[in-house]
Amino acid sequence: MSSLSTLLDILDSVRGKKYLILDRCLATQISLLCPFSVLTEHGVDKIFWLQDEESLPSNDVAVLNGAKIAYIVASRDPRSGAMLAKHQRSVAANVETHVISVPRSLSLEALHLDVFYHSWDIPYVALDPDLYTLGLGVVDHVPLLTREAKQTFPGATPDYVSVELASRALFALQQQFGFAGRLLARGNESSMSQQIIRQLQRLKDDFEVEAATSGSREAQFLLTNDALLVGEKVEQIILIDRQDDPLTPLLSQLTYSGLIDEFWGLSENGKVEIEELIPSQVTASSSSSAPVSQMFLNDTLYRDLRDINFSSVGSRLNACATSLQSDYGERHKAKTVSEIKSFVGRLSGLTDLHTNLKLHTHLSELIMKRLQKPEFNRVLEIQQNLVADSMDLTKLHNMLQDLIGGNAELDTVLRLLSIESLVNGGIKEKTLTSIKKEICQTYGYQHFLTFQNLQKMGLVVPKQNTSYFGYNAKSQDFALSTFSANFSALSKSLGVISDQQQEVDETDIASSYSGYAPISVRTVQCVVDKKSVISRATKQQLETYEKTGGWAGATELLPGLPLIDYSYTDTAKDGKEENEKKVKNFLSRDFVKKKTFVFFIGGVTWAEISALRLLGKSVKTELVVVATGVINGNDLVKPAY
Amino acid sequence: MASNPALKWEQLAGKFYSTHEYDYELERDGREIDFDSSVVALAPGGGAVAVTDDEHKLVAMGNAARQMSIGVFSGSGNLIRRLPWDMGRIRGLGWTTEGEKLVVVSDQGSVRVYYDFHGNFNQFSLGLDAETAGVKETKFWNSGFVCLLNNGQFIGVLRAHSESPVPRKLAEPVTEKIHSWCIIPPEVSMSRGVEVVASTEQGLMTLDSLDSSTKKFDKKAEVQPVFNGLTVSPSGHHMALVGNTHVTMGDVSLDRIYGKYELEENVDQPIRTLCWLGEDAVAISFGDEVSLVGRENGSQLTLYYNGDGAVEIRGEDDGSIRIMGNNSHHLFSRVCDAALSIFRIGSVAPAAILLDCVTHLDKQSPRAWENLEIIGPDLQTAVDNCILAAGNEDSPSLQKRLLRAAAFGKSALDIYNSERFVQVCDDLRVLNSVRQSEVGLCLSYQQYKLLGPKKLIQRLLLRSLHQLCFNIADVLKYPVSAIEVNWACSKIFHSPESTDEELYKAIMNRLKDRRGVSFCEIARQAAQDGRVRLATQLTEQEKDAYKQVPLLMELGDDRLALEKAVECRSYDLITLVQLHLQDTLSMAQLYKLIREFPIASHVYENNAKVNSKEALEQYYYQSDRQTDSANCVYLNALGQNLNSEKLEGFRKAASMYSEHGSVGDAAIIEEQSKLLKLQEQLERDYECNFLGLSVTDTIHNLLVMGQASKALKIKTDFKISERKWTWLKLNAYVERRDWTGLMEFATSRRSPIGYVPFYDACMAAGSKRNAAEYITMTALDADVDERVQMALKADDVSKAAKEAFGGKRGDLLEELESKASGATVEEIQGMIEELRLAQK
């Protein structure tokens, strides 16, 4: 049963008219599933946001007397639960209340509110055919990376993306598209990836038993021919833990979509709110006079533009305009009635394109304005020099201080500091103190707490002398130290930095960050595109690597963490091979590319998605990005204050 | 040759029916059991039979006083268990389809649902009304039942098989005398809830959960005819009303009456049970006879079970009726079309000819092949029909003959999909094994198909037939995990003398590598038997944390529960455990426990931040986390409205910070206090807003206001760095658009931040002319190319030319020449010339 129909069933089970109180965290998912008008058809009278406390219906207004309320609450955020409980208390006893928790939450039920509990599960939402998200984002108050956990409990990687949620989503995807033949990850025995793999196995076992119990013929067939289908449609799943590459999101994204995200915050469903955008410039007849303009960036032109480096956007828009011009021009050529008819038929498409072109030209202008600000270029310069380790740190610190002096955004400054700390394994105590002082003086004294948090999160840490506390620094293991310790090696072996100062090569992975190829994407390349990352192998070696698949040949390229490679196809080799081979050949006759899921634990950036799309064009497998959420660097540092 | 089954067929309304007889011998267990004087309830789908004494019947005084108990028998009459009963008179006895649970209703309004055959039960009450008025009568449908109370109130219970069924009253009590009544199950009723039709002297009453309505049956008569029995067909379309001498058939709303038929026999006898034979006919059991009345034309058929005493009947889902008496157990069902075509006397259907082949084959006669030729192109249908008929046949020898015929026929076909043949063979193996008298599950093929393997195995497990289940699972390729779990549960249940250790070993030996086994279910059984340690051990093996963690909490192993929740990193589960711990442990114990798990303590902090600041402070204090405690104090102070309170809080926080060595933080707070006091003073002096601003903003505002000396004092007091100071001055001058002041400031001494920011600031403020002034000064920070670009952006070509000239860049000058106009062109040409000369 689809996610939507489950929700509607629950709503229908609440008879009659009801008020719906929605958690804002879920707005994206629900709006992607169905327009709000559908909810109205199922008896929803009015919709409120759980987070807008003042606007919620309460008993004083007497609207609620004897009414029915249904809450839809994201159970992962403790604040939602608290708000729900608070609002519940203000509601009289004769109100029938239903709570739909997403997903099922035992702790919410343990509160023993006087309500009917339901649960609804949306394991994932599709944003695009090649992009799925769990819609988790980075929940504030729940830091992605913490340092303490690692110190006292060496086994645990400290973040809260629940193993359960992640594995359920992955499993649901596999149910839809076919089971994967291989699971690839980096990490040690107790890492997140390992636990997800274990959970996946359990879910699969349960599923098999369930399927067999249901006794349907189809399930029986799948069961007995299990081995045939594994790995046929989905070749592999690559798990990428954000902790193995916390650097990339901190850098500025330079693709079209990435820049929109950096400047205005692009929501997962392609919605953006831009105050500067003048509605009249975008659509000829804009009826809304709202001060904040919203729009959906889901037109075809946007699809064309979103993944390219911004420097090429201008020429694309130009080309589009020219072709539009010539298309319009065809009306003069139309002589016969049927020609005119066919032109008129295309007219609506043309006007749509026209409107979109207007929108995106205007948007590019706005972006351009921001790009030309000296501050932006200085930030880029600092970033690039930090990552490439090509400038004296004192000089960089001066530049940083100038940014603070010029009242740059705090997020920007913190991101730069985080990059420095990650790349260099910490910042010198003395420097850190002086920068802290400047930040406190400029942005407010309360930000000394921000530094405490950043340190806890492992993003900005003081550089420790080897004998600082009298014991070896290595025993004091930071959450990110594996990354920091291996960064220079990784950067070299993967060829992360490429020299492209002026001209951006559109076919290069590094184009989405103008000269920096994301480590995460390089890691994926190690699996699917070996020839472009493995430079030191002979042709013959490469061939064998490609045949073996998985991490073959990449061991030296990815130091620091053990490589995990689970293969599900091998076990199927024994017995009944003859038949199997036949069927396998039969199955693989259609020329559809096998899929490869790239699962980002802890979020992915738009620019990384763009880079992976670019990579997908040149490899033999179809890359599908699955992420716990779409994030950018600001999301990463925001929880600190 | 086996006798033709068609000889035993009966005909009713043009349709053929056959009677299957099952092995049956009622095991009386030394008691007087006579269906005549008993209440009998047959479980659906050939399940168990419950028998108890009928209170309304007279019994000869025996040597013992009447003992109350309920006997549960298998379909072959074997006693499965005798359930003692001590709840007073029984007013209802019935089975649920789901889970084959026995429901017993007492006259006091208590209901017991026996969910296994060991006598374990759930009990609930029908409510106050039932307790005071008392239950008069109960009727059942597949998933629930309706009780009629002595005061005329109906109470319906849906989903009687669930954990906690909810009794709901139907309409208002009926005041008239109710002669008979029946249920319309919710699946087929108009209101989608359970409905009741009752026959009274006012007419037929229909009651649903809200309302009741009366329908006059005979519009003219003052007194309406009453009926001794009512029954609604399984589809809910038709209704039969049985009076003393007549049976009336109509649709359920009685808008249409199909006919009123006079009963040919058994007139005036009391009705024991009523049920429908599918949709076609209604069956009325009168003692040892069963009368069948066709719906459409009233054709009648009477079945006699002499010597059986009374027989109990039940309509089955597949449209047959089960008839059980003291000495026999029959299933009366329609003959399927395939069997009809084969066995009908004188049939020349292809399948019949095919079956005939088997006889010839036995005799090794070539006529078998001749027969095939007769069948010709219909062979495929013939084979299909033989397979179908074999499935529906219950004597193994006939099954074999039919299957042999099918096998022979299909060997003569070029292509034939044998899947169905194999399936029927497997099904028959299963069916024949469960029909054995030791098992006594008397299923017809249709019932077996409706039941499905899952429920079949559930039923066998209820009867503790694990080995049979394994065999069946093997035949049907059905996963054994559920059977293994049940096995383990009964292992625990049935071995009270074994130690936990032994049991754990025995279970783990068998289940260790099984996939899909839910250990929680086993653990629950262990916990029920008081083996908490074993239960905990078993729960630890569970892989689904969402089942495991709550169970561990129930078992009281809080530590392990928390550990598992942390392992799975589920925020939800960790919170769940903590909520539970808050109720069971003291604060100190709670803190001690969660401190062991960093993730758990983090979750605790997060939740406390949202829910209760006090708890958080308490937690930090108890855990000796001074920095965090100090943070709390500080944040608290920050939230205060009054400055004096803020300062007080800051002081406290600062002292806490300095106490445990984070002097830097303390110094920062002291600075903040200083700023706060200063801002208070400033607000008084200048009557504008300063509170809440940062130091630099304060200085900036002062500078913009022109209070340079005051600003300078703050700069020295707060040790603002020179770079920052320069920035502040620059921004303030630009904001005031004091260009001369800015130039003075720029030239007064060398700027520590260079002069590019000056240029940028002027550009951003829109003053290109002023921006151009600073281009020459940026010589140290920017090279010639950049400077030329800057000048061009400021629309000052001549400046650009000068810069290019200064950098001796002829190439740039040439480029500029094209951009220049008026006098500048000559100027540039002059420069180019000069450079050329210099180069020579």
mmCIF file with all atom_site columns, N, CA, C and O in Angstrom, chain B residues 232-260:
data_model
loop_
_atom_site.group_PDB
_atom_site.id
_atom_site.type_symbol
_atom_site.label_atom_id
_atom_site.label_alt_id
_atom_site.label_comp_id
_atom_site.label_asym_id
_atom_site.label_entity_id
_atom_site.label_seq_id
_atom_site.pdbx_PDB_ins_code
_atom_site.Cartn_x
_atom_site.Cartn_y
_atom_site.Cartn_z
_atom_site.occupancy
_atom_site.B_iso_or_equiv
_atom_site.pdbx_formal_charge
_atom_site.auth_seq_id
_atom_site.auth_comp_id
_atom_site.auth_asym_id
_atom_site.auth_atom_id
_atom_site.pdbx_PDB_model_num
ATOM 1   N N  . VAL B 1 232 ? -30.263 -15.275 8.403  1.00 0.00 ? 232 VAL B N  1
ATOM 2   C CA . VAL B 1 232 ? -29.864 -14.470 7.253  1.00 0.00 ? 232 VAL B CA 1
ATOM 3   C C  . VAL B 1 232 ? -28.758 -15.220 6.520  1.00 0.00 ? 232 VAL B C  1
ATOM 4   O O  . VAL B 1 232 ? -27.865 -15.790 7.152  1.00 0.00 ? 232 VAL B O  1
ATOM 5   N N  . SER B 1 233 ? -28.831 -15.203 5.201  1.00 0.00 ? 233 SER B N  1
ATOM 6   C CA . SER B 1 233 ? -27.855 -15.967 4.426  1.00 0.00 ? 233 SER B CA 1
ATOM 7   C C  . SER B 1 233 ? -26.463 -15.337 4.538  1.00 0.00 ? 233 SER B C  1
ATOM 8   O O  . SER B 1 233 ? -26.340 -14.168 4.882  1.00 0.00 ? 233 SER B O  1
ATOM 9   N N  . PRO B 1 234 ? -25.403 -16.117 4.237  1.00 0.00 ? 234 PRO B N  1
ATOM 10  C CA . PRO B 1 234 ? -24.030 -15.624 4.430  1.00 0.00 ? 234 PRO B CA 1
ATOM 11  C C  . PRO B 1 234 ? -23.747 -14.315 3.688  1.00 0.00 ? 234 PRO B C  1
ATOM 12  O O  . PRO B 1 234 ? -22.989 -13.486 4.167  1.00 0.00 ? 234 PRO B O  1
ATOM 13  N N  . SER B 1 235 ? -24.379 -14.113 2.532  1.00 0.00 ? 235 SER B N  1
ATOM 14  C CA . SER B 1 235 ? -24.108 -12.887 1.790  1.00 0.00 ? 235 SER B CA 1
ATOM 15  C C  . SER B 1 235 ? -24.912 -11.719 2.334  1.00 0.00 ? 235 SER B C  1
ATOM 16  O O  . SER B 1 235 ? -24.703 -10.582 1.926  1.00 0.00 ? 235 SER B O  1
ATOM 17  N N  . GLY B 1 236 ? -25.846 -11.991 3.243  1.00 0.00 ? 236 GLY B N  1
ATOM 18  C CA . GLY B 1 236 ? -26.663 -10.925 3.797  1.00 0.00 ? 236 GLY B CA 1
ATOM 19  C C  . GLY B 1 236 ? -27.790 -10.488 2.882  1.00 0.00 ? 236 GLY B C  1
ATOM 20  O O  . GLY B 1 236 ? -28.430 -9.476  3.130  1.00 0.00 ? 236 GLY B O  1
ATOM 21  N N  . HIS B 1 237 ? -28.017 -11.237 1.810  1.00 0.00 ? 237 HIS B N  1
ATOM 22  C CA . HIS B 1 237 ? -29.078 -10.844 0.886  1.00 0.00 ? 237 HIS B CA 1
ATOM 23  C C  . HIS B 1 237 ? -30.428 -11.437 1.264  1.00 0.00 ? 237 HIS B C  1
ATOM 24  O O  . HIS B 1 237 ? -31.441 -10.790 1.149  1.00 0.00 ? 237 HIS B O  1
ATOM 25  N N  . HIS B 1 238 ? -30.429 -12.707 1.684  1.00 0.00 ? 238 HIS B N  1
ATOM 26  C CA . HIS B 1 238 ? -31.681 -13.428 1.860  1.00 0.00 ? 238 HIS B CA 1
ATOM 27  C C  . HIS B 1 238 ? -31.945 -13.716 3.327  1.00 0.00 ? 238 HIS B C  1
ATOM 28  O O  . HIS B 1 238 ? -31.026 -13.777 4.127  1.00 0.00 ? 238 HIS B O  1
ATOM 29  N N  . MET B 1 239 ? -33.234 -13.898 3.606  1.00 0.00 ? 239 MET B N  1
ATOM 30  C CA . MET B 1 239 ? -33.583 -14.240 4.979  1.00 0.00 ? 239 MET B CA 1
ATOM 31  C C  . MET B 1 239 ? -34.635 -15.346 4.943  1.00 0.00 ? 239 MET B C  1
ATOM 32  O O  . MET B 1 239 ? -35.516 -15.365 4.081  1.00 0.00 ? 239 MET B O  1
ATOM 33  N N  . ALA B 1 240 ? -34.484 -16.265 5.872  1.00 0.00 ? 240 ALA B N  1
ATOM 34  C CA . ALA B 1 240 ? -35.491 -17.309 6.007  1.00 0.00 ? 240 ALA B CA 1
ATOM 35  C C  . ALA B 1 240 ? -36.197 -17.129 7.336  1.00 0.00 ? 240 ALA B C  1
ATOM 36  O O  . ALA B 1 240 ? -35.549 -16.887 8.361  1.00 0.00 ? 240 ALA B O  1
ATOM 37  N N  . LEU B 1 241 ? -37.543 -17.213 7.312  1.00 0.00 ? 241 LEU B N  1
ATOM 38  C CA . LEU B 1 241 ? -38.308 -17.078 8.540  1.00 0.00 ? 241 LEU B CA 1
ATOM 39  C C  . LEU B 1 241 ? -39.060 -18.379 8.726  1.00 0.00 ? 241 LEU B C  1
ATOM 40  O O  . LEU B 1 241 ? -39.863 -18.776 7.870  1.00 0.00 ? 241 LEU B O  1
ATOM 41  N N  . VAL B 1 242 ? -38.785 -19.029 9.826  1.00 0.00 ? 242 VAL B N  1
ATOM 42  C CA . VAL B 1 242 ? -39.384 -20.341 10.039 1.00 0.00 ? 242 VAL B CA 1
ATOM 43  C C  . VAL B 1 242 ? -40.492 -20.219 11.073 1.00 0.00 ? 242 VAL B C  1
ATOM 44  O O  . VAL B 1 242 ? -40.241 -19.792 12.204 1.00 0.00 ? 242 VAL B O  1
ATOM 45  N N  . GLY B 1 243 ? -41.704 -20.535 10.655 1.00 0.00 ? 243 GLY B N  1
ATOM 46  C CA . GLY B 1 243 ? -42.831 -20.535 11.583 1.00 0.00 ? 243 GLY B CA 1
ATOM 47  C C  . GLY B 1 243 ? -43.145 -21.973 11.991 1.00 0.00 ? 243 GLY B C  1
ATOM 48  O O  . GLY B 1 243 ? -42.342 -22.878 11.768 1.00 0.00 ? 243 GLY B O  1
ATOM 49  N N  . ASN B 1 244 ? -44.325 -22.160 12.546 1.00 0.00 ? 244 ASN B N  1
ATOM 50  C CA . ASN B 1 244 ? -44.667 -23.502 13.011 1.00 0.00 ? 244 ASN B CA 1
ATOM 51  C C  . ASN B 1 244 ? -44.826 -24.486 11.869 1.00 0.00 ? 244 ASN B C  1
ATOM 52  O O  . ASN B 1 244 ? -44.358 -25.616 11.933 1.00 0.00 ? 244 ASN B O  1
ATOM 53  N N  . THR B 1 245 ? -45.472 -24.041 10.810 1.00 0.00 ? 245 THR B N  1
ATOM 54  C CA . THR B 1 245 ? -45.744 -24.959 9.722  1.00 0.00 ? 245 THR B CA 1
ATOM 55  C C  . THR B 1 245 ? -45.152 -24.508 8.408  1.00 0.00 ? 245 THR B C  1
ATOM 56  O O  . THR B 1 245 ? -45.085 -25.263 7.456  1.00 0.00 ? 245 THR B O  1
ATOM 57  N N  . HIS B 1 246 ? -44.713 -23.298 8.381  1.00 0.00 ? 246 HIS B N  1
ATOM 58  C CA . HIS B 1 246 ? -44.260 -22.745 7.117  1.00 0.00 ? 246 HIS B CA 1
ATOM 59  C C  . HIS B 1 246 ? -42.862 -22.176 7.209  1.00 0.00 ? 246 HIS B C  1
ATOM 60  O O  . HIS B 1 246 ? -42.417 -21.768 8.269  1.00 0.00 ? 246 HIS B O  1
ATOM 61  N N  . VAL B 1 247 ? -42.197 -22.120 6.043  1.00 0.00 ? 247 VAL B N  1
ATOM 62  C CA . VAL B 1 247 ? -40.934 -21.392 5.937  1.00 0.00 ? 247 VAL B CA 1
ATOM 63  C C  . VAL B 1 247 ? -41.145 -20.298 4.911  1.00 0.00 ? 247 VAL B C  1
ATOM 64  O O  . VAL B 1 247 ? -41.611 -20.563 3.809  1.00 0.00 ? 247 VAL B O  1
ATOM 65  N N  . THR B 1 248 ? -40.824 -19.053 5.303  1.00 0.00 ? 248 THR B N  1
ATOM 66  C CA . THR B 1 248 ? -40.970 -17.945 4.379  1.00 0.00 ? 248 THR B CA 1
ATOM 67  C C  . THR B 1 248 ? -39.592 -17.485 3.953  1.00 0.00 ? 248 THR B C  1
ATOM 68  O O  . THR B 1 248 ? -38.690 -17.330 4.788  1.00 0.00 ? 248 THR B O  1
ATOM 69  N N  . MET B 1 249 ? -39.418 -17.292 2.661  1.00 0.00 ? 249 MET B N  1
ATOM 70  C CA . MET B 1 249 ? -38.126 -16.823 2.153  1.00 0.00 ? 249 MET B CA 1
ATOM 71  C C  . MET B 1 249 ? -38.315 -15.434 1.577  1.00 0.00 ? 249 MET B C  1
ATOM 72  O O  . MET B 1 249 ? -39.290 -15.162 0.860  1.00 0.00 ? 249 MET B O  1
ATOM 73  N N  . GLY B 1 250 ? -37.359 -14.556 1.851  1.00 0.00 ? 250 GLY B N  1
ATOM 74  C CA . GLY B 1 250 ? -37.464 -13.221 1.289  1.00 0.00 ? 250 GLY B CA 1
ATOM 75  C C  . GLY B 1 250 ? -36.100 -12.578 1.281  1.00 0.00 ? 250 GLY B C  1
ATOM 76  O O  . GLY B 1 250 ? -35.125 -13.168 1.767  1.00 0.00 ? 250 GLY B O  1
ATOM 77  N N  . ASP B 1 251 ? -36.022 -11.379 0.686  1.00 0.00 ? 251 ASP B N  1
ATOM 78  C CA . ASP B 1 251 ? -34.728 -10.699 0.806  1.00 0.00 ? 251 ASP B CA 1
ATOM 79  C C  . ASP B 1 251 ? -34.678 -10.035 2.172  1.00 0.00 ? 251 ASP B C  1
ATOM 80  O O  . ASP B 1 251 ? -35.676 -9.983  2.899  1.00 0.00 ? 251 ASP B O  1
ATOM 81  N N  . VAL B 1 252 ? -33.523 -9.554  2.517  1.00 0.00 ? 252 VAL B N  1
ATOM 82  C CA . VAL B 1 252 ? -33.299 -9.229  3.926  1.00 0.00 ? 252 VAL B CA 1
ATOM 83  C C  . VAL B 1 252 ? -34.177 -8.071  4.392  1.00 0.00 ? 252 VAL B C  1
ATOM 84  O O  . VAL B 1 252 ? -34.557 -7.982  5.554  1.00 0.00 ? 252 VAL B O  1
ATOM 85  N N  . SER B 1 253 ? -34.548 -7.166  3.458  1.00 0.00 ? 253 SER B N  1
ATOM 86  C CA . SER B 1 253 ? -35.402 -6.059  3.856  1.00 0.00 ? 253 SER B CA 1
ATOM 87  C C  . SER B 1 253 ? -36.879 -6.459  3.818  1.00 0.00 ? 253 SER B C  1
ATOM 88  O O  . SER B 1 253 ? -37.736 -5.674  4.199  1.00 0.00 ? 253 SER B O  1
ATOM 89  N N  . LEU B 1 254 ? -37.154 -7.686  3.332  1.00 0.00 ? 254 LEU B N  1
ATOM 90  C CA . LEU B 1 254 ? -38.502 -8.221  3.211  1.00 0.00 ? 254 LEU B CA 1
ATOM 91  C C  . LEU B 1 254 ? -39.362 -7.415  2.249  1.00 0.00 ? 254 LEU B C  1
ATOM 92  O O  . LEU B 1 254 ? -40.567 -7.413  2.316  1.00 0.00 ? 254 LEU B O  1
ATOM 93  N N  . ASP B 1 255 ? -38.699 -6.650  1.351  1.00 0.00 ? 255 ASP B N  1
ATOM 94  C CA . ASP B 1 255 ? -39.458 -5.971  0.315  1.00 0.00 ? 255 ASP B CA 1
ATOM 95  C C  . ASP B 1 255 ? -39.949 -6.992  -0.691 1.00 0.00 ? 255 ASP B C  1
ATOM 96  O O  . ASP B 1 255 ? -40.943 -6.786  -1.376 1.00 0.00 ? 255 ASP B O  1
ATOM 97  N N  . ARG B 1 256 ? -39.202 -8.059  -0.809 1.00 0.00 ? 256 ARG B N  1
ATOM 98  C CA . ARG B 1 256 ? -39.568 -9.099  -1.756 1.00 0.00 ? 256 ARG B CA 1
ATOM 99  C C  . ARG B 1 256 ? -39.704 -10.411 -1.006 1.00 0.00 ? 256 ARG B C  1
ATOM 100 O O  . ARG B 1 256 ? -38.839 -10.768 -0.208 1.00 0.00 ? 256 ARG B O  1
ATOM 101 N N  . ILE B 1 257 ? -40.810 -11.075 -1.203 1.00 0.00 ? 257 ILE B N  1
ATOM 102 C CA . ILE B 1 257 ? -40.974 -12.398 -0.605 1.00 0.00 ? 257 ILE B CA 1
ATOM 103 C C  . ILE B 1 257 ? -40.888 -13.414 -1.738 1.00 0.00 ? 257 ILE B C  1
ATOM 104 O O  . ILE B 1 257 ? -41.600 -13.312 -2.731 1.00 0.00 ? 257 ILE B O  1
ATOM 105 N N  . TYR B 1 258 ? -39.949 -14.344 -1.598 1.00 0.00 ? 258 TYR B N  1
ATOM 106 C CA . TYR B 1 258 ? -39.794 -15.318 -2.674 1.00 0.00 ? 258 TYR B CA 1
ATOM 107 C C  . TYR B 1 258 ? -40.908 -16.371 -2.630 1.00 0.00 ? 258 TYR B C  1
ATOM 108 O O  . TYR B 1 258 ? -41.327 -16.895 -3.626 1.00 0.00 ? 258 TYR B O  1
ATOM 109 N N  . GLY B 1 259 ? -41.305 -16.661 -1.421 1.00 0.00 ? 259 GLY B N  1
ATOM 110 C CA . GLY B 1 259 ? -42.347 -17.679 -1.342 1.00 0.00 ? 259 GLY B CA 1
ATOM 111 C C  . GLY B 1 259 ? -42.563 -18.125 0.088  1.00 0.00 ? 259 GLY B C  1
ATOM 112 O O  . GLY B 1 259 ? -41.736 -17.862 0.968  1.00 0.00 ? 259 GLY B O  1
ATOM 113 N N  . LYS B 1 260 ? -43.713 -18.727 0.298  1.00 0.00 ? 260 LYS B N  1
ATOM 114 C CA . LYS B 1 260 ? -44.009 -19.252 1.628  1.00 0.00 ? 260 LYS B CA 1
ATOM 115 C C  . LYS B 1 260 ? -44.286 -20.730 1.434  1.00 0.00 ? 260 LYS B C  1
ATOM 116 O O  . LYS B 1 260 ? -45.173 -21.114 0.681  1.00 0.00 ? 260 LYS B O  1
#
